[in-house]
mmCIF file of C-alpha atoms in Angstrom:
data_model
loop_
_atom_site.group_PDB
_atom_site.id
_atom_site.type_symbol
_atom_site.label_atom_id
_atom_site.label_comp_id
_atom_site.label_asym_id
_atom_site.label_seq_id
_atom_site.Cartn_x
_atom_site.Cartn_y
_atom_site.Cartn_z
ATOM 1 C CA MET J 1 70.305 56.244 34.055
ATOM 2 C CA SER J 2 70.484 58.339 37.241
ATOM 3 C CA GLU J 3 73.824 59.126 38.855
ATOM 4 C CA LYS J 4 74.748 57.324 42.068
ATOM 5 C CA THR J 5 73.059 58.753 45.145
ATOM 6 C CA ILE J 6 75.433 60.226 47.737
ATOM 7 C CA LYS J 7 74.926 58.209 50.938
ATOM 8 C CA LEU J 8 74.908 60.754 53.750
ATOM 9 C CA TYR J 9 74.251 58.018 56.324
ATOM 10 C CA ASP J 10 77.758 56.730 55.547
ATOM 11 C CA GLU J 11 79.224 60.058 56.626
ATOM 12 C CA ASN J 12 77.293 60.410 59.893
ATOM 13 C CA ALA J 13 74.705 57.905 61.111
ATOM 14 C CA TYR J 14 73.507 60.315 63.808
ATOM 15 C CA ASN J 15 72.336 63.160 61.572
ATOM 16 C CA LYS J 16 68.553 63.536 61.533
ATOM 17 C CA GLU J 17 68.010 66.163 58.831
ATOM 18 C CA PHE J 18 69.540 67.011 55.463
ATOM 19 C CA GLU J 19 69.014 69.134 52.376
ATOM 20 C CA ALA J 20 69.011 67.700 48.861
ATOM 21 C CA ARG J 21 67.679 68.310 45.370
ATOM 22 C CA VAL J 22 65.078 66.204 43.561
ATOM 23 C CA MET J 23 66.691 64.635 40.510
ATOM 24 C CA ASP J 24 63.678 62.672 39.274
ATOM 25 C CA CYS J 25 60.063 61.993 40.252
ATOM 26 C CA ARG J 26 57.699 59.565 38.557
ATOM 27 C CA PRO J 27 54.669 57.416 39.381
ATOM 28 C CA ALA J 28 55.825 54.254 41.130
ATOM 29 C CA ASN J 29 55.601 50.929 39.328
ATOM 30 C CA GLY J 30 53.964 47.808 40.723
ATOM 31 C CA ASP J 31 51.491 47.679 43.577
ATOM 32 C CA PHE J 32 52.686 50.842 45.312
ATOM 33 C CA ASP J 33 50.154 53.639 44.798
ATOM 34 C CA GLY J 34 52.423 56.648 45.032
ATOM 35 C CA PHE J 35 55.593 58.165 43.617
ATOM 36 C CA GLU J 36 59.255 57.262 43.245
ATOM 37 C CA ILE J 37 61.614 60.142 44.021
ATOM 38 C CA ILE J 38 65.373 60.164 43.464
ATOM 39 C CA LEU J 39 67.511 62.733 45.297
ATOM 40 C CA ASP J 40 71.094 63.747 44.624
ATOM 41 C CA LYS J 41 71.958 62.735 48.209
ATOM 42 C CA THR J 42 70.095 61.219 51.138
ATOM 43 C CA LEU J 43 70.204 60.256 54.804
ATOM 44 C CA PHE J 44 67.518 57.614 54.249
ATOM 45 C CA PHE J 45 69.029 54.135 54.523
ATOM 46 C CA PRO J 46 67.378 51.815 51.958
ATOM 47 C CA GLU J 47 66.278 48.221 52.459
ATOM 48 C CA GLU J 48 69.615 46.471 52.129
ATOM 49 C CA GLY J 49 71.752 43.817 53.775
ATOM 50 C CA GLY J 50 68.776 42.160 55.465
ATOM 51 C CA GLN J 51 67.647 45.385 57.184
ATOM 52 C CA THR J 52 64.400 47.308 56.721
ATOM 53 C CA PRO J 53 64.658 50.913 55.446
ATOM 54 C CA ASP J 54 64.478 54.195 57.303
ATOM 55 C CA LYS J 55 61.208 56.059 57.742
ATOM 56 C CA GLY J 56 60.550 59.791 57.724
ATOM 57 C CA THR J 57 59.383 62.777 55.725
ATOM 58 C CA ILE J 58 60.494 65.178 53.009
ATOM 59 C CA GLN J 59 59.622 68.866 53.325
ATOM 60 C CA VAL J 60 59.446 70.966 50.163
ATOM 61 C CA LYS J 61 61.575 74.114 50.466
ATOM 62 C CA SER J 62 61.332 75.834 47.089
ATOM 63 C CA GLU J 63 60.277 75.627 43.438
ATOM 64 C CA ALA J 64 57.305 73.450 44.367
ATOM 65 C CA GLY J 65 55.412 71.855 41.532
ATOM 66 C CA GLU J 66 51.794 70.875 41.111
ATOM 67 C CA GLY J 67 50.423 69.088 44.185
ATOM 68 C CA THR J 68 53.074 70.489 46.518
ATOM 69 C CA ALA J 69 53.564 73.897 48.007
ATOM 70 C CA ASP J 70 56.477 75.402 49.894
ATOM 71 C CA GLY J 71 56.514 73.670 53.281
ATOM 72 C CA ASP J 72 54.395 70.686 52.196
ATOM 73 C CA VAL J 73 55.272 67.445 53.984
ATOM 74 C CA VAL J 74 55.728 64.326 51.871
ATOM 75 C CA ASN J 75 55.789 60.987 53.685
ATOM 76 C CA VAL J 76 58.581 58.558 52.809
ATOM 77 C CA LEU J 77 56.957 55.119 52.977
ATOM 78 C CA ASP J 78 59.724 52.932 51.538
ATOM 79 C CA VAL J 79 63.333 53.285 50.412
ATOM 80 C CA GLN J 80 65.059 50.967 47.915
ATOM 81 C CA ILE J 81 68.467 50.850 46.229
ATOM 82 C CA LYS J 82 69.514 49.532 42.813
ATOM 83 C CA ASP J 83 72.912 50.074 41.198
ATOM 84 C CA ASP J 84 73.755 52.611 43.934
ATOM 85 C CA VAL J 85 70.710 54.736 43.038
ATOM 86 C CA ILE J 86 68.368 55.206 46.005
ATOM 87 C CA SER J 87 64.623 55.533 45.381
ATOM 88 C CA HIS J 88 62.275 57.124 47.923
ATOM 89 C CA PHE J 89 58.662 55.940 47.622
ATOM 90 C CA THR J 90 56.294 58.676 48.734
ATOM 91 C CA ASP J 91 52.622 59.612 48.961
ATOM 92 C CA LYS J 92 53.065 62.846 46.944
ATOM 93 C CA SER J 93 55.038 63.967 43.908
ATOM 94 C CA ILE J 94 57.710 66.696 43.932
ATOM 95 C CA GLU J 95 58.881 68.588 40.867
ATOM 96 C CA PRO J 96 62.453 67.705 39.754
ATOM 97 C CA GLY J 97 64.884 70.475 40.680
ATOM 98 C CA THR J 98 63.065 71.214 43.938
ATOM 99 C CA VAL J 99 65.216 71.683 47.038
ATOM 100 C CA ILE J 100 63.926 69.630 49.936
ATOM 101 C CA LYS J 101 64.660 69.049 53.597
ATOM 102 C CA GLY J 102 64.612 65.380 54.593
ATOM 103 C CA ILE J 103 63.868 64.327 58.166
ATOM 104 C CA ILE J 104 64.403 60.732 59.186
ATOM 105 C CA ASP J 105 62.591 59.010 62.044
ATOM 106 C CA PHE J 106 65.652 58.841 64.268
ATOM 107 C CA ALA J 107 64.038 56.700 66.981
ATOM 108 C CA HIS J 108 63.487 54.018 64.330
ATOM 109 C CA ARG J 109 66.983 54.558 62.890
ATOM 110 C CA PHE J 110 68.674 54.324 66.301
ATOM 111 C CA SER J 111 66.749 51.166 67.225
ATOM 112 C CA ASN J 112 67.959 49.531 64.008
ATOM 113 C CA MET J 113 71.508 50.700 64.766
ATOM 114 C CA GLN J 114 71.334 49.054 68.190
ATOM 115 C CA GLN J 115 70.012 45.780 66.762
ATOM 116 C CA HIS J 116 72.530 45.620 63.921
ATOM 117 C CA SER J 117 75.537 46.490 66.068
ATOM 118 C CA GLY J 118 74.463 43.878 68.619
ATOM 119 C CA GLU J 119 74.206 41.295 65.847
ATOM 120 C CA HIS J 120 77.754 42.062 64.686
ATOM 121 C CA ILE J 121 79.159 41.400 68.158
ATOM 122 C CA PHE J 122 77.088 38.224 68.529
ATOM 123 C CA SER J 123 78.127 36.888 65.115
ATOM 124 C CA GLY J 124 81.750 37.864 65.653
ATOM 125 C CA ILE J 125 81.896 35.955 68.941
ATOM 126 C CA VAL J 126 80.139 32.896 67.425
ATOM 127 C CA ASN J 127 82.649 32.931 64.575
ATOM 128 C CA SER J 128 85.706 33.295 66.824
ATOM 129 C CA LEU J 129 84.587 30.622 69.321
ATOM 130 C CA TYR J 130 83.052 28.017 67.014
ATOM 131 C CA GLY J 131 84.034 28.978 63.463
ATOM 132 C CA TYR J 132 80.399 29.231 62.320
ATOM 133 C CA ASP J 133 79.397 31.798 59.685
ATOM 134 C CA ASN J 134 76.332 33.999 59.743
ATOM 135 C CA VAL J 135 74.606 32.764 56.573
ATOM 136 C CA GLY J 136 71.317 34.639 57.024
ATOM 137 C CA PHE J 137 70.219 37.893 58.646
ATOM 138 C CA HIS J 138 66.894 39.703 58.916
ATOM 139 C CA LEU J 139 66.227 42.912 60.828
ATOM 140 C CA SER J 140 62.603 44.079 60.799
ATOM 141 C CA ASP J 141 60.699 46.457 63.048
ATOM 142 C CA SER J 142 59.829 43.591 65.405
ATOM 143 C CA VAL J 143 62.452 40.844 65.175
ATOM 144 C CA VAL J 144 66.132 40.205 64.511
ATOM 145 C CA THR J 145 67.124 36.733 63.304
ATOM 146 C CA MET J 146 70.521 35.249 62.435
ATOM 147 C CA ASP J 147 71.183 31.884 60.819
ATOM 148 C CA TYR J 148 74.486 30.177 61.665
ATOM 149 C CA SER J 149 76.188 27.420 59.715
ATOM 150 C CA GLY J 150 76.529 25.095 62.733
ATOM 151 C CA GLN J 151 74.492 23.959 65.684
ATOM 152 C CA LEU J 152 74.778 25.815 68.983
ATOM 153 C CA SER J 153 73.627 24.286 72.275
ATOM 154 C CA LYS J 154 71.585 26.155 74.873
ATOM 155 C CA GLU J 155 74.680 26.407 77.081
ATOM 156 C CA GLU J 156 76.792 27.759 74.230
ATOM 157 C CA LEU J 157 74.184 30.377 73.349
ATOM 158 C CA THR J 158 73.954 31.466 76.981
ATOM 159 C CA ASP J 159 77.728 31.883 77.062
ATOM 160 C CA VAL J 160 77.706 33.925 73.835
ATOM 161 C CA GLU J 161 74.925 36.146 75.214
ATOM 162 C CA LEU J 162 76.978 36.860 78.350
ATOM 163 C CA ARG J 163 80.068 37.649 76.281
ATOM 164 C CA VAL J 164 78.103 40.047 74.052
ATOM 165 C CA ASN J 165 76.750 41.941 77.036
ATOM 166 C CA ARG J 166 80.248 42.115 78.514
ATOM 167 C CA ALA J 167 81.376 43.734 75.255
ATOM 168 C CA ILE J 168 78.493 46.191 75.568
ATOM 169 C CA TYR J 169 79.507 47.128 79.131
ATOM 170 C CA GLU J 170 83.093 47.708 77.979
ATOM 171 C CA ASN J 171 81.786 50.466 75.686
ATOM 172 C CA VAL J 172 84.424 49.901 72.997
ATOM 173 C CA PRO J 173 84.424 51.911 69.737
ATOM 174 C CA ILE J 174 82.638 50.819 66.551
ATOM 175 C CA THR J 175 84.132 52.300 63.395
ATOM 176 C CA CYS J 176 82.919 52.270 59.787
ATOM 177 C CA ARG J 177 85.275 52.985 56.876
ATOM 178 C CA TYR J 178 86.192 52.153 53.273
ATOM 179 C CA PRO J 179 89.751 50.738 53.273
ATOM 180 C CA SER J 180 91.894 50.830 50.140
ATOM 181 C CA ALA J 181 92.030 47.748 47.927
ATOM 182 C CA ASP J 182 95.522 46.896 49.222
ATOM 183 C CA GLU J 183 94.469 47.270 52.846
ATOM 184 C CA LEU J 184 91.271 45.291 52.258
ATOM 185 C CA ALA J 185 93.237 42.411 50.759
ATOM 186 C CA LYS J 186 95.195 42.091 54.013
ATOM 187 C CA LEU J 187 92.137 42.290 56.301
ATOM 188 C CA ASP J 188 90.601 39.177 57.846
ATOM 189 C CA TYR J 189 86.923 40.156 57.826
ATOM 190 C CA ARG J 190 83.547 38.410 57.794
ATOM 191 C CA SER J 191 81.243 38.634 54.781
ATOM 192 C CA LYS J 192 78.196 36.625 53.672
ATOM 193 C CA LYS J 193 79.068 37.041 49.963
ATOM 194 C CA GLU J 194 81.852 37.846 47.559
ATOM 195 C CA LEU J 195 82.263 41.616 47.306
ATOM 196 C CA THR J 196 83.569 43.861 44.531
ATOM 197 C CA GLY J 197 84.238 47.582 44.333
ATOM 198 C CA ASP J 198 84.323 49.739 47.458
ATOM 199 C CA VAL J 199 83.792 47.612 50.570
ATOM 200 C CA ARG J 200 82.615 49.224 53.797
ATOM 201 C CA ILE J 201 84.179 47.598 56.852
ATOM 202 C CA VAL J 202 82.593 47.820 60.315
ATOM 203 C CA THR J 203 84.982 47.107 63.187
ATOM 204 C CA VAL J 204 83.913 46.425 66.750
ATOM 205 C CA GLU J 205 87.191 46.868 68.607
ATOM 206 C CA GLY J 206 88.372 43.528 69.960
ATOM 207 C CA TYR J 207 85.296 41.592 68.829
ATOM 208 C CA ASP J 208 84.524 41.716 65.118
ATOM 209 C CA ILE J 209 85.524 42.937 61.660
ATOM 210 C CA CYS J 210 82.758 42.608 59.074
ATOM 211 C CA ALA J 211 81.694 44.014 55.711
ATOM 212 C CA CYS J 212 78.411 45.916 56.153
ATOM 213 C CA CYS J 213 76.475 48.724 54.456
ATOM 214 C CA ALA J 214 74.229 49.731 57.395
ATOM 215 C CA PRO J 215 74.481 52.513 60.011
ATOM 216 C CA HIS J 216 75.874 51.506 63.413
ATOM 217 C CA VAL J 217 76.219 53.044 66.859
ATOM 218 C CA ALA J 218 79.548 54.708 67.666
ATOM 219 C CA ARG J 219 80.270 52.712 70.824
ATOM 220 C CA THR J 220 79.012 49.371 72.100
ATOM 221 C CA GLY J 221 77.572 50.919 75.283
ATOM 222 C CA GLU J 222 74.835 52.535 73.157
ATOM 223 C CA ILE J 223 73.451 49.059 72.405
ATOM 224 C CA GLY J 224 72.337 48.916 76.047
ATOM 225 C CA ILE J 225 71.613 45.204 76.332
ATOM 226 C CA LEU J 226 71.246 42.124 74.132
ATOM 227 C CA LYS J 227 68.770 39.349 74.909
ATOM 228 C CA ILE J 228 68.261 36.064 73.071
ATOM 229 C CA VAL J 229 64.498 35.532 72.728
ATOM 230 C CA SER J 230 64.489 32.206 70.851
ATOM 231 C CA SER J 231 66.668 29.645 69.079
ATOM 232 C CA GLN J 232 66.047 26.561 66.975
ATOM 233 C CA ASN J 233 67.802 24.068 64.734
ATOM 234 C CA TYR J 234 67.464 25.330 61.178
ATOM 235 C CA LYS J 235 68.724 23.751 57.940
ATOM 236 C CA GLY J 236 71.509 21.915 59.744
ATOM 237 C CA GLY J 237 72.546 25.021 61.673
ATOM 238 C CA THR J 238 71.004 27.323 64.255
ATOM 239 C CA ARG J 239 68.534 30.189 63.911
ATOM 240 C CA VAL J 240 68.772 32.716 66.750
ATOM 241 C CA SER J 241 66.412 35.626 67.442
ATOM 242 C CA ILE J 242 67.652 38.555 69.520
ATOM 243 C CA LEU J 243 66.542 41.969 70.703
ATOM 244 C CA CYS J 244 68.749 44.893 71.716
ATOM 245 C CA GLY J 245 68.355 48.200 73.517
ATOM 246 C CA GLN J 246 64.845 49.491 74.134
ATOM 247 C CA ARG J 247 63.333 46.564 72.249
ATOM 248 C CA ALA J 248 65.027 44.163 74.691
ATOM 249 C CA LEU J 249 63.958 46.277 77.684
ATOM 250 C CA LEU J 250 60.315 46.298 76.573
ATOM 251 C CA TYR J 251 60.443 42.544 75.918
ATOM 252 C CA LEU J 252 61.870 41.818 79.380
ATOM 253 C CA ALA J 253 59.370 44.187 81.018
ATOM 254 C CA GLY J 254 56.534 42.333 79.285
ATOM 255 C CA MET J 255 57.916 38.969 80.423
ATOM 256 C CA HIS J 256 58.256 40.291 83.987
ATOM 257 C CA ASP J 257 54.674 41.563 84.035
ATOM 258 C CA MET J 258 53.384 38.251 82.656
ATOM 259 C CA ILE J 259 55.315 36.169 85.217
ATOM 260 C CA THR J 260 54.238 38.434 88.066
ATOM 261 C CA GLU J 261 50.604 38.132 87.012
ATOM 262 C CA LEU J 262 51.011 34.349 86.809
ATOM 263 C CA ALA J 263 52.543 34.237 90.292
ATOM 264 C CA ASN J 264 49.672 36.296 91.689
ATOM 265 C CA SER J 265 47.071 34.050 90.075
ATOM 266 C CA LEU J 266 48.806 30.992 91.563
ATOM 267 C CA THR J 267 49.222 32.766 94.932
ATOM 268 C CA THR J 268 52.909 31.961 95.022
ATOM 269 C CA SER J 269 56.242 33.751 94.587
ATOM 270 C CA VAL J 270 57.867 34.155 91.194
ATOM 271 C CA ASP J 271 60.744 31.795 92.018
ATOM 272 C CA SER J 272 58.276 29.087 93.128
ATOM 273 C CA ILE J 273 56.335 29.009 89.831
ATOM 274 C CA PRO J 274 58.343 26.196 88.147
ATOM 275 C CA ASP J 275 58.000 23.817 91.129
ATOM 276 C CA LEU J 276 54.318 24.610 91.536
ATOM 277 C CA ILE J 277 53.552 24.073 87.849
ATOM 278 C CA HIS J 278 55.498 20.801 87.856
ATOM 279 C CA LYS J 279 53.482 19.625 90.866
ATOM 280 C CA GLN J 280 50.209 20.617 89.197
ATOM 281 C CA GLN J 281 51.203 18.801 86.013
ATOM 282 C CA GLU J 282 51.816 15.633 88.023
ATOM 283 C CA GLU J 283 48.442 16.016 89.713
ATOM 284 C CA ILE J 284 46.691 16.557 86.380
ATOM 285 C CA ALA J 285 48.404 13.480 84.910
ATOM 286 C CA ALA J 286 47.271 11.420 87.922
ATOM 287 C CA LEU J 287 43.699 12.685 87.549
ATOM 288 C CA LYS J 288 43.716 11.843 83.833
ATOM 289 C CA ARG J 289 44.873 8.317 84.618
ATOM 290 C CA SER J 290 42.097 7.938 87.217
ATOM 291 C CA LEU J 291 39.477 9.236 84.797
ATOM 292 C CA SER J 292 40.714 6.912 82.060
ATOM 293 C CA GLU J 293 40.557 3.925 84.389
ATOM 294 C CA ALA J 294 37.062 4.890 85.585
ATOM 295 C CA GLY J 295 35.845 5.441 82.036
ATOM 296 C CA GLU J 296 37.219 2.084 80.959
ATOM 297 C CA LYS J 297 35.492 0.313 83.870
ATOM 298 C CA ILE J 298 32.153 1.971 83.069
ATOM 299 C CA LEU J 299 32.321 0.971 79.381
ATOM 300 C CA LEU J 300 33.287 -2.620 80.237
ATOM 301 C CA SER J 301 30.454 -2.774 82.763
ATOM 302 C CA GLU J 302 27.941 -1.552 80.186
ATOM 303 C CA ALA J 303 29.313 -4.001 77.624
ATOM 304 C CA ALA J 304 28.709 -6.910 80.006
ATOM 305 C CA GLU J 305 24.958 -6.281 79.636
ATOM 306 C CA LEU J 306 25.005 -6.334 75.816
ATOM 307 C CA PRO J 307 23.395 -9.299 74.027
ATOM 308 C CA ALA J 308 26.158 -11.797 73.243
ATOM 309 C CA ASP J 309 24.594 -13.025 70.007
ATOM 310 C CA SER J 310 24.361 -9.661 68.220
ATOM 311 C CA LYS J 311 26.457 -9.514 65.047
ATOM 312 C CA CYS J 312 27.070 -5.756 65.413
ATOM 313 C CA VAL J 313 26.703 -3.645 68.542
ATOM 314 C CA PHE J 314 27.182 0.099 68.897
ATOM 315 C CA MET J 315 27.859 1.773 72.266
ATOM 316 C CA PHE J 316 28.014 5.453 73.177
ATOM 317 C CA ALA J 317 30.425 7.261 75.493
ATOM 318 C CA ASP J 318 30.930 10.817 76.776
ATOM 319 C CA LYS J 319 32.141 13.328 74.156
ATOM 320 C CA ASN J 320 35.282 14.041 76.213
ATOM 321 C CA SER J 321 36.326 10.396 76.354
ATOM 322 C CA ASP J 322 39.971 9.543 75.756
ATOM 323 C CA ALA J 323 40.375 7.919 72.327
ATOM 324 C CA ASN J 324 43.099 5.646 73.725
ATOM 325 C CA VAL J 325 40.650 4.326 76.344
ATOM 326 C CA ILE J 326 38.008 3.738 73.653
ATOM 327 C CA ARG J 327 40.538 1.844 71.543
ATOM 328 C CA ARG J 328 41.564 -0.369 74.468
ATOM 329 C CA VAL J 329 37.947 -1.181 75.309
ATOM 330 C CA VAL J 330 37.074 -2.023 71.690
ATOM 331 C CA THR J 331 40.130 -4.291 71.418
ATOM 332 C CA LYS J 332 39.230 -6.114 74.645
ATOM 333 C CA LEU J 333 35.537 -6.539 73.813
ATOM 334 C CA VAL J 334 36.164 -7.763 70.260
ATOM 335 C CA ALA J 335 38.478 -10.434 71.672
ATOM 336 C CA ASP J 336 35.814 -11.577 74.176
ATOM 337 C CA ARG J 337 32.730 -11.655 71.936
ATOM 338 C CA GLU J 338 31.513 -12.520 68.447
ATOM 339 C CA GLY J 339 30.839 -9.997 65.682
ATOM 340 C CA CYS J 340 31.668 -6.290 65.448
ATOM 341 C CA LEU J 341 31.568 -3.624 68.131
ATOM 342 C CA GLY J 342 31.731 0.132 67.772
ATOM 343 C CA ILE J 343 31.967 2.871 70.356
ATOM 344 C CA PHE J 344 30.818 6.374 69.408
ATOM 345 C CA PHE J 345 31.777 9.382 71.550
ATOM 346 C CA GLY J 346 30.293 12.832 70.969
ATOM 347 C CA ASP J 347 26.790 14.256 70.723
ATOM 348 C CA ASP J 348 24.044 14.923 68.172
ATOM 349 C CA THR J 349 24.974 18.622 67.868
ATOM 350 C CA ASP J 350 28.722 18.408 67.250
ATOM 351 C CA GLY J 351 28.801 14.928 65.748
ATOM 352 C CA TYR J 352 30.577 11.798 66.868
ATOM 353 C CA ARG J 353 33.969 10.182 66.647
ATOM 354 C CA PHE J 354 34.069 6.419 66.540
ATOM 355 C CA ILE J 355 36.249 3.321 66.744
ATOM 356 C CA ILE J 356 34.881 0.052 65.346
ATOM 357 C CA GLY J 357 36.532 -3.341 65.724
ATOM 358 C CA CYS J 358 35.718 -6.785 64.308
ATOM 359 C CA GLY J 359 36.886 -10.325 65.061
ATOM 360 C CA ASN J 360 36.415 -13.845 63.710
ATOM 361 C CA GLY J 361 37.395 -12.875 60.173
ATOM 362 C CA LEU J 362 34.833 -10.056 59.860
ATOM 363 C CA ASN J 363 35.865 -6.801 58.187
ATOM 364 C CA SER J 364 35.431 -3.457 60.001
ATOM 365 C CA ASN J 365 35.570 -1.662 56.651
ATOM 366 C CA ASP J 366 32.261 -3.322 55.704
ATOM 367 C CA VAL J 367 30.600 -1.578 58.655
ATOM 368 C CA LEU J 368 32.359 1.669 57.777
ATOM 369 C CA ASN J 369 31.088 1.531 54.199
ATOM 370 C CA ILE J 370 27.494 1.030 55.375
ATOM 371 C CA LEU J 371 27.832 4.136 57.572
ATOM 372 C CA LYS J 372 29.286 6.092 54.642
ATOM 373 C CA GLU J 373 26.282 5.190 52.486
ATOM 374 C CA LYS J 374 23.868 6.741 54.994
ATOM 375 C CA PHE J 375 25.755 9.578 56.725
ATOM 376 C CA GLN J 376 28.574 12.102 56.341
ATOM 377 C CA VAL J 377 31.482 9.961 57.457
ATOM 378 C CA ARG J 378 35.257 10.381 57.309
ATOM 379 C CA GLY J 379 37.638 7.655 58.341
ATOM 380 C CA GLY J 380 39.356 4.422 57.492
ATOM 381 C CA GLY J 381 41.545 1.651 58.800
ATOM 382 C CA ALA J 382 42.304 -2.049 58.623
ATOM 383 C CA PRO J 383 39.874 -4.998 58.640
ATOM 384 C CA ALA J 384 40.434 -5.474 62.359
ATOM 385 C CA MET J 385 39.707 -1.852 63.330
ATOM 386 C CA VAL J 386 38.593 1.433 61.762
ATOM 387 C CA GLN J 387 38.161 4.920 63.189
ATOM 388 C CA GLY J 388 36.736 8.208 62.033
ATOM 389 C CA SER J 389 34.045 10.819 62.530
ATOM 390 C CA ILE J 390 30.385 11.156 61.638
ATOM 391 C CA SER J 391 28.224 14.275 61.367
ATOM 392 C CA GLY J 392 24.585 14.961 60.631
ATOM 393 C CA ALA J 393 23.408 11.812 62.427
ATOM 394 C CA SER J 394 21.689 11.370 65.785
ATOM 395 C CA LYS J 395 22.311 8.600 68.301
ATOM 396 C CA GLU J 396 19.064 6.931 67.199
ATOM 397 C CA ASP J 397 20.100 7.141 63.522
ATOM 398 C CA ILE J 398 23.387 5.409 64.269
ATOM 399 C CA LEU J 399 21.753 2.714 66.412
ATOM 400 C CA SER J 400 19.288 1.976 63.633
ATOM 401 C CA VAL J 401 22.204 1.069 61.336
ATOM 402 C CA ALA J 402 23.573 -1.457 63.835
ATOM 403 C CA ALA J 403 20.252 -3.275 63.810
ATOM 404 C CA THR J 404 20.505 -3.842 60.051
ATOM 405 C CA ILE J 405 23.978 -5.384 60.071
#
């Protein structure tokens, strides 16, 4: 078994390059088509604690083996940890014993530091104000989500967001250290699980004390800004998604551009958009009501000309007809006449939807079964009324069935 990997990111999260020696290199197991390399020490943070791993490259410096030459660049595509041994998954092999220079993608590292430090402040404030624990955390390259053990209202989340950004503006220190066992026993700190062995404690001065293995910024001001992008009730608690730093800036810039474009298309100012949209929604609802009423009147007018003694009558309506209007008309007509009546709305190309009703003890399912024998039909219902869809049948085909019932 390999010795524990020295975690250089614990010593300084801001270093971008390091030298190390390859302890082992072997073809990777599983679906990854590459190699697994273990170094004696590394700056690469592995996937751990809900956070995605660092990215970067390894440059061969000496004693290169087959497939690598001095100066060759090996891409680090994934980093994992097991029993304190860190594995680097790469696209090339490197001979054990080789001295390498590792270079992490610091833009990616720093973005993750901003997100994770922002989450600590957010979770610390939620815990101190409401007593809720952070029971789930995920930090990917595109989203940061936290799951809390209690429900938070929109107003409460807005207040927490303001408090977090106030902490950012105060630019207080964030420290990471391994306290002694005696000191740890006296600390009141947050943790999502029971911990053993050396415990790394991250302290945001005045806001949070939490066990955490990940790199963090040195002061809260480096987080820049925190923005809540969504929230929802989740498993009896609350799931919150946030963005920090440049990610938050890009998100807000995108929202601004979208709202500005919307305002221009509506020929109004940005602050007038909500009122204008509300007014348009009311107008659309009024138009829909008018169309429904007109469509109902047309169908009832056409029905007045139908032969009263027909056992089964089929009518046809526009493909965009409101199903609720069709249902009301069928209910009214069945009550006023003998036999069964069906209204089909659609066209020969895309098929039809239908609602069929029967009165006087007749069974709508009998009509439905006859249609199913002849055409591709899906649907069902009660004896008084059935509904469904039909494909592969023309208007004339459907009318011909009515004549046989």
